PDB file of C-alpha atoms in Angstrom:
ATOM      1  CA  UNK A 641     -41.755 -28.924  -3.447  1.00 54.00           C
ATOM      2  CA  UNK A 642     -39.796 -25.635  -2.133  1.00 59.00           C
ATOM      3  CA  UNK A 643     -37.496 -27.602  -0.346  1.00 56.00           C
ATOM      4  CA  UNK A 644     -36.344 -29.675  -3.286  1.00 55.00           C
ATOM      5  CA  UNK A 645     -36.432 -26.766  -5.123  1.00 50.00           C
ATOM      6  CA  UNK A 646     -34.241 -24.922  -2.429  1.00 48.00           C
ATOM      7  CA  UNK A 647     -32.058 -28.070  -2.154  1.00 50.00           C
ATOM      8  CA  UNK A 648     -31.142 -27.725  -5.617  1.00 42.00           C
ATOM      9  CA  UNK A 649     -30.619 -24.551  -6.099  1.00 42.00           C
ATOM     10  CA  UNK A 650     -28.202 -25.267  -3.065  1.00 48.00           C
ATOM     11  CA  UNK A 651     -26.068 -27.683  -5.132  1.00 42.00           C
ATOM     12  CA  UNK A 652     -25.929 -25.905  -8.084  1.00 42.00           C
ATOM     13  CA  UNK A 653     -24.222 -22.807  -6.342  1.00 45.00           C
ATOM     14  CA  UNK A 654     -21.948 -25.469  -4.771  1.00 44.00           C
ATOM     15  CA  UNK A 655     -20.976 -27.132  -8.112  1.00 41.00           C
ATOM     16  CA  UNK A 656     -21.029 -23.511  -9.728  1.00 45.00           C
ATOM     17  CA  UNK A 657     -17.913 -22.291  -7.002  1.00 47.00           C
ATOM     18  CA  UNK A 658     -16.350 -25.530  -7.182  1.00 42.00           C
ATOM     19  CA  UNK A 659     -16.170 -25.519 -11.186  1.00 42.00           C
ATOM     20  CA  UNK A 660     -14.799 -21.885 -11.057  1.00 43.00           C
ATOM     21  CA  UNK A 661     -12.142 -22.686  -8.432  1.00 43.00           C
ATOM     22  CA  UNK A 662     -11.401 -25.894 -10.162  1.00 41.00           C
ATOM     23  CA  UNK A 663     -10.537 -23.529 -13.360  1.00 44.00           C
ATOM     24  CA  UNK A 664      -9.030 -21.370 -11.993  1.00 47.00           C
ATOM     25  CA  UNK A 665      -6.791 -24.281 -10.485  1.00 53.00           C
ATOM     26  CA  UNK A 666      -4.676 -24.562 -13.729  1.00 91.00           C
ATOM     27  CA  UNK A 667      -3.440 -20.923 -13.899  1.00 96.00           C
ATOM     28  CA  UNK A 668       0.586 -21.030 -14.662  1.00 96.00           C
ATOM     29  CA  UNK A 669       3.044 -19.116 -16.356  1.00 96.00           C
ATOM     30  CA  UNK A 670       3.338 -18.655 -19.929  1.00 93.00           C
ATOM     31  CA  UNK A 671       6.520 -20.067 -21.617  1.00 89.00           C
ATOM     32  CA  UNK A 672       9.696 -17.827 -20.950  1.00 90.00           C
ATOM     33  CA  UNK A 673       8.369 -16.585 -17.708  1.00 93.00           C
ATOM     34  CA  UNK A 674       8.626 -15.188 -15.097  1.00 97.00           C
ATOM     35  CA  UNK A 675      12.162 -13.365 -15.003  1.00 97.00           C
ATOM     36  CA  UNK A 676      14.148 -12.087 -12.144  1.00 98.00           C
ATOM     37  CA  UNK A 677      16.220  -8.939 -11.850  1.00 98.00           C
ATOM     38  CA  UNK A 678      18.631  -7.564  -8.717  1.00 98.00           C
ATOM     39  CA  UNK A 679      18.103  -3.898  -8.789  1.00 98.00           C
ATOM     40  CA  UNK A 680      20.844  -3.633  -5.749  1.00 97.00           C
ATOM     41  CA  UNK A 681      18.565  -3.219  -2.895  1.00 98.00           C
ATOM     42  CA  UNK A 682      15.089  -4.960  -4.338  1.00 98.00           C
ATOM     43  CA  UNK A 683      14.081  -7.791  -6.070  1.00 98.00           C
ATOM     44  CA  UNK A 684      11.620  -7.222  -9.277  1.00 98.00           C
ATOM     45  CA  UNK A 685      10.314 -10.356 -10.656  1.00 98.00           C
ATOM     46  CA  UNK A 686       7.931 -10.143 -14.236  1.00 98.00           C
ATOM     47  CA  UNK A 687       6.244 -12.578 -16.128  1.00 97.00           C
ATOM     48  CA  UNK A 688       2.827 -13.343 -17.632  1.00 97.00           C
ATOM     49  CA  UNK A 689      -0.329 -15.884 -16.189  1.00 97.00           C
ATOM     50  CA  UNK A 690      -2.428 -17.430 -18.022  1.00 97.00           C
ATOM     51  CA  UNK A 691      -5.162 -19.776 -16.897  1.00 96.00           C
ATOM     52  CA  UNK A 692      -6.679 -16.971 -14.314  1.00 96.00           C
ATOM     53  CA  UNK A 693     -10.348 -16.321 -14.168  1.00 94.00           C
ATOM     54  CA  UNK A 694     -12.787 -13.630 -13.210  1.00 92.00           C
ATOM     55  CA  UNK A 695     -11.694 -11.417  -9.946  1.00 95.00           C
ATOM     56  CA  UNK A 696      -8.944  -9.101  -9.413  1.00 97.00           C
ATOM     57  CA  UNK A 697      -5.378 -10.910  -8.471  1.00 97.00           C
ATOM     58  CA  UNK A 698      -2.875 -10.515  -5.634  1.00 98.00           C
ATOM     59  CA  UNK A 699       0.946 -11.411  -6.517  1.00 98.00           C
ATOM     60  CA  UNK A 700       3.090 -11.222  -4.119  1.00 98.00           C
ATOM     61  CA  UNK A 701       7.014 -11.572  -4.023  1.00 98.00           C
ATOM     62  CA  UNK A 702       8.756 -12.620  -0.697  1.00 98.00           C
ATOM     63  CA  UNK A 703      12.832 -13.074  -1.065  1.00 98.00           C
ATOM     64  CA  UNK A 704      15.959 -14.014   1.236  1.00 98.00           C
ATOM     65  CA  UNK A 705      19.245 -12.044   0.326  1.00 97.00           C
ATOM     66  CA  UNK A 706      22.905 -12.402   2.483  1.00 95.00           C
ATOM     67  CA  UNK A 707      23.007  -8.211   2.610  1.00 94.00           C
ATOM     68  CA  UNK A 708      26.593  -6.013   2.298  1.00 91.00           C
ATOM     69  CA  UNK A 709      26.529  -3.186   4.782  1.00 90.00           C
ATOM     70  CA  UNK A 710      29.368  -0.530   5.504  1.00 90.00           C
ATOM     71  CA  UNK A 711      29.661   1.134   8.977  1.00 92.00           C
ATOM     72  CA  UNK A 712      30.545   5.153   9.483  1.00 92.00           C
ATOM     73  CA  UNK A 713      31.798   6.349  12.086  1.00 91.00           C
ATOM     74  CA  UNK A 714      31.314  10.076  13.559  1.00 90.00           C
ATOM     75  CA  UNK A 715      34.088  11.239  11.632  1.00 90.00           C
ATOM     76  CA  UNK A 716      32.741  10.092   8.105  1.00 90.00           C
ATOM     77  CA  UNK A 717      34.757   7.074   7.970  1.00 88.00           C
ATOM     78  CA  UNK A 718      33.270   3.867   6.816  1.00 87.00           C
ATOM     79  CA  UNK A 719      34.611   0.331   7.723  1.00 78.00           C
ATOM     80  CA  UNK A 720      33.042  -1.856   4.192  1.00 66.00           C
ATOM     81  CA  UNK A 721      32.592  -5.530   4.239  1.00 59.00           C
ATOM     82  CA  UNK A 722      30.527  -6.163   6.922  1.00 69.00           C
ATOM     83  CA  UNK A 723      27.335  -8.862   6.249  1.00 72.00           C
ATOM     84  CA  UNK A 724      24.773  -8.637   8.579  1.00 79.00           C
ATOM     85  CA  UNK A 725      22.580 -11.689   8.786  1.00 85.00           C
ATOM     86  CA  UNK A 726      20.341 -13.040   6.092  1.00 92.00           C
ATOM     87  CA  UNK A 727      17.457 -10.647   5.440  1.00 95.00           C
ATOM     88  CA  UNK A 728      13.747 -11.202   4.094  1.00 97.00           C
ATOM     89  CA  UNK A 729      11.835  -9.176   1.746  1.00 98.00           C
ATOM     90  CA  UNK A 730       8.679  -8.742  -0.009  1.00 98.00           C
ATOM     91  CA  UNK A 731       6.896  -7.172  -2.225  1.00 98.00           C
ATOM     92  CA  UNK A 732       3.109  -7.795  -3.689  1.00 98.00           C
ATOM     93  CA  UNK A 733       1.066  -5.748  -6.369  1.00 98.00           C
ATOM     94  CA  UNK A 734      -2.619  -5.959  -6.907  1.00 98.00           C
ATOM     95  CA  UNK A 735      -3.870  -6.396 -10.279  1.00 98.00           C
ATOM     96  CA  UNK A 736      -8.231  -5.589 -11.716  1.00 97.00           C
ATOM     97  CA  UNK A 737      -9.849  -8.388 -12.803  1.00 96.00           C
ATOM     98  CA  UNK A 738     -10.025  -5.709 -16.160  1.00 96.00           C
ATOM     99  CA  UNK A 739      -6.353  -5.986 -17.117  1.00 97.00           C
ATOM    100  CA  UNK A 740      -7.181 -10.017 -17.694  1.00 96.00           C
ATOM    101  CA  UNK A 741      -7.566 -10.668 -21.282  1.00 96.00           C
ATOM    102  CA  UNK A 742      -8.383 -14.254 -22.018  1.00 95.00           C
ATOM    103  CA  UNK A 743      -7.218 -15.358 -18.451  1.00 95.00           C
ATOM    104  CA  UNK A 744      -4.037 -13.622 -19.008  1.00 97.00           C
ATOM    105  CA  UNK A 745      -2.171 -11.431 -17.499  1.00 97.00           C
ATOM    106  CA  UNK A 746       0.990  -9.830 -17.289  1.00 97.00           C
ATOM    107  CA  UNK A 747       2.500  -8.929 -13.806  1.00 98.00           C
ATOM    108  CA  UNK A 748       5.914  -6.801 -12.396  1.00 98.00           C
ATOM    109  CA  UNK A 749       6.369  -6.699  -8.507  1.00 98.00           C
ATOM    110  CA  UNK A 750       9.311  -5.560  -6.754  1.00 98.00           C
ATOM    111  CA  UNK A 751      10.236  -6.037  -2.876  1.00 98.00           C
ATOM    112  CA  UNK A 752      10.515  -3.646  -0.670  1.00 98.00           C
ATOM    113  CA  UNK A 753      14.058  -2.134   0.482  1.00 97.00           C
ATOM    114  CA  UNK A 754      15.746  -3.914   3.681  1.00 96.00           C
ATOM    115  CA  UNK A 755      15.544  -2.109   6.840  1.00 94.00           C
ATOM    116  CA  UNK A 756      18.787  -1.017   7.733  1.00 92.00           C
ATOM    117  CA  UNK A 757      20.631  -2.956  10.570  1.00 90.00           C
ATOM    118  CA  UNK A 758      21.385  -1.901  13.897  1.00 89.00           C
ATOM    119  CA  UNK A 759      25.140  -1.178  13.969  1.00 88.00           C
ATOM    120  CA  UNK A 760      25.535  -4.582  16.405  1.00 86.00           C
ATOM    121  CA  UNK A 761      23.631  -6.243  13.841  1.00 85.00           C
ATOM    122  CA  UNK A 762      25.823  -5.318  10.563  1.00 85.00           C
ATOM    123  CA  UNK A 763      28.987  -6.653  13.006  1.00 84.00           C
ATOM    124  CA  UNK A 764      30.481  -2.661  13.319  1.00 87.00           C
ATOM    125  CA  UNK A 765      33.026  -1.831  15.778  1.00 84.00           C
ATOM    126  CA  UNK A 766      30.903  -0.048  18.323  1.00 86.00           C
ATOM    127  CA  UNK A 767      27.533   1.544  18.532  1.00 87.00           C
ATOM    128  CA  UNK A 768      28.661   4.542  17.885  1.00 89.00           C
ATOM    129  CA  UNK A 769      28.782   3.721  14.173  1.00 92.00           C
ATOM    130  CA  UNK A 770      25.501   3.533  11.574  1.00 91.00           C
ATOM    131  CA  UNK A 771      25.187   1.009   9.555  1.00 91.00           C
ATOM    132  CA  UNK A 772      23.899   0.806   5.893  1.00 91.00           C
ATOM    133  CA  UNK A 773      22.866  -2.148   3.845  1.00 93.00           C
ATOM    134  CA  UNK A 774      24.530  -0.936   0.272  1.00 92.00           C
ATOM    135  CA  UNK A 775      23.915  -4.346  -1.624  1.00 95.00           C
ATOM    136  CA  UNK A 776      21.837  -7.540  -1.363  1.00 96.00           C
ATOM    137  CA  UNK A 777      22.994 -11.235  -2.814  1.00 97.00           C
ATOM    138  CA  UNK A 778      19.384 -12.750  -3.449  1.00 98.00           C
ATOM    139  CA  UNK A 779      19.827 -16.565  -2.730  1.00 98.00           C
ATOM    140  CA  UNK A 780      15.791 -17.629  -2.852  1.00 98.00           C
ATOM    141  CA  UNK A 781      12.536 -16.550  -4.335  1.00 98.00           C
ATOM    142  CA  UNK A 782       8.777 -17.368  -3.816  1.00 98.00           C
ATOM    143  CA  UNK A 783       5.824 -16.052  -5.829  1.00 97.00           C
ATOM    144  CA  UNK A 784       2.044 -16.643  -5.175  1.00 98.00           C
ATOM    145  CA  UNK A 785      -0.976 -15.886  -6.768  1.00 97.00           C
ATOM    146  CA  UNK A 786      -4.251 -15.406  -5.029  1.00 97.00           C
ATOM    147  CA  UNK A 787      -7.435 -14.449  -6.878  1.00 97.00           C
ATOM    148  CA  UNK A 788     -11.001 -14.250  -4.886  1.00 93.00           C
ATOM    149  CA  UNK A 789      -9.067 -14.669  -1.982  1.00 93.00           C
ATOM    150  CA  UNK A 790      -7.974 -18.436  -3.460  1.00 95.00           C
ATOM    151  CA  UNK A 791      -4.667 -19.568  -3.576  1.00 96.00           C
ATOM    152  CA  UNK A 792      -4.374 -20.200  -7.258  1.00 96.00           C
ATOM    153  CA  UNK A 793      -0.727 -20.405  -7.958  1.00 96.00           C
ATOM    154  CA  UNK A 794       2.577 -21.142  -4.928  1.00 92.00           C
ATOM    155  CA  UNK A 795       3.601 -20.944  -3.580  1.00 96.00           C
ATOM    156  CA  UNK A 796       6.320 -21.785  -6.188  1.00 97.00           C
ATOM    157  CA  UNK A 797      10.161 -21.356  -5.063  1.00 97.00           C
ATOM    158  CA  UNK A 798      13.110 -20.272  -7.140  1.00 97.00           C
ATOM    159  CA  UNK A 799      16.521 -20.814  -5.231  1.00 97.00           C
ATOM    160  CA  UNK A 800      18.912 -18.198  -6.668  1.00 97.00           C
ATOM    161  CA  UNK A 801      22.397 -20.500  -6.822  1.00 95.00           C
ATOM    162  CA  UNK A 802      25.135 -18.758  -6.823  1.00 95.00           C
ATOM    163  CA  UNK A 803      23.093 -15.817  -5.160  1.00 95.00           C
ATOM    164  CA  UNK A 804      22.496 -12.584  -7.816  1.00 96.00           C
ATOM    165  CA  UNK A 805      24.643 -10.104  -8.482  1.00 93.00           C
ATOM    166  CA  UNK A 806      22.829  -7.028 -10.149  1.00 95.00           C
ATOM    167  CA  UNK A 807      21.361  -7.048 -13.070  1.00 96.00           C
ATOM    168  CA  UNK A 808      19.460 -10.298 -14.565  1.00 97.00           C
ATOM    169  CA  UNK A 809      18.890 -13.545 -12.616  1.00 97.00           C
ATOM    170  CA  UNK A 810      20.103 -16.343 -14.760  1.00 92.00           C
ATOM    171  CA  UNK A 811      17.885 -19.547 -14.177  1.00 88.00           C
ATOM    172  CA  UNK A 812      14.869 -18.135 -13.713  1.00 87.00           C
ATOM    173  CA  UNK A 813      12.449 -19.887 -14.778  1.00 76.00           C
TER     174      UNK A 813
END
């Protein structure tokens, strides 16, 4: 008798985390989100989830950009128009399970800032100059969702075509 009972109590706390992932399987953005916006240096994406359930939520925010650097010499002089390779960021912001309301919530997360290239890898004319990344031209986008350390949205991709300029991303979402 205690090992049927023990049996069953087994398979009801595997249907019981199975249902709740399964629920939590249909989280997605509300209508109108997210949005995108080129603050120069970092990307800050926003939007609102719904379909989330109990635990706190990890978003996170990775992006490819083609950079603008300008090299200075000694002398203060810079050299502009130099583009370093392409250049990956992220970004991620952790959000308690008590700021979901209904299996909603609303999220903001921003990249980090680029490091700043080696002066051989921004293309200046000799090592002796520094080189600084003063703009980035986002071309891609990819935002996941993880909640109870489950995957529960992503990763979903948003090419950036033509790459962003500052200020809002048009075609997004």
């Amino acid at each position: 008798m205690q090992r049927i009972t023990t049996k069953v109590l087994f398979v009801l706390a595997v249907v019981t985390m199975v249902g709740g992932i399964a629920w939590a399987a249909s989280v997605h953005f509300k209508h109108g989100s997210p949005t995108a916006f080129d603050n120069g240096l970092t990307l800050t994406m926003s939007g609102v989830l719904s379909g989330l359930g109990n635990g706190n939520i990890q978003v996170t925010l990775n992006a490819t950009a083609d950079p603008d650097a300008t090299c200075t010499n000694q002398g203060g002089n810079q050299a502009p128009g130099q583009n370093p390779a392409e250049v990956a960021v992220t970004g991620s912001v952790a959000i308690p399970n008590s700021q979901i309301k209904n299996g909603n919530v609303a999220f903001t997360v921003t990249t980090n800032a680029p490091s700043q290239p080696t002066a051989d890898d921004a293309g200046c004319p000799s090592d002796n100059w520094t080189a600084q990344i003063t703009d980035m031209h986002f071309t891609s986008a990819t935002l996941s969702v993880v909640q109870n350390n489950v995957t529960v949205l992503g990763p979903v991709a948003f090419p950036i075509s033509p790459p962003s300029s500052n200020g809002p991303i048009p075609g997004i979402p």
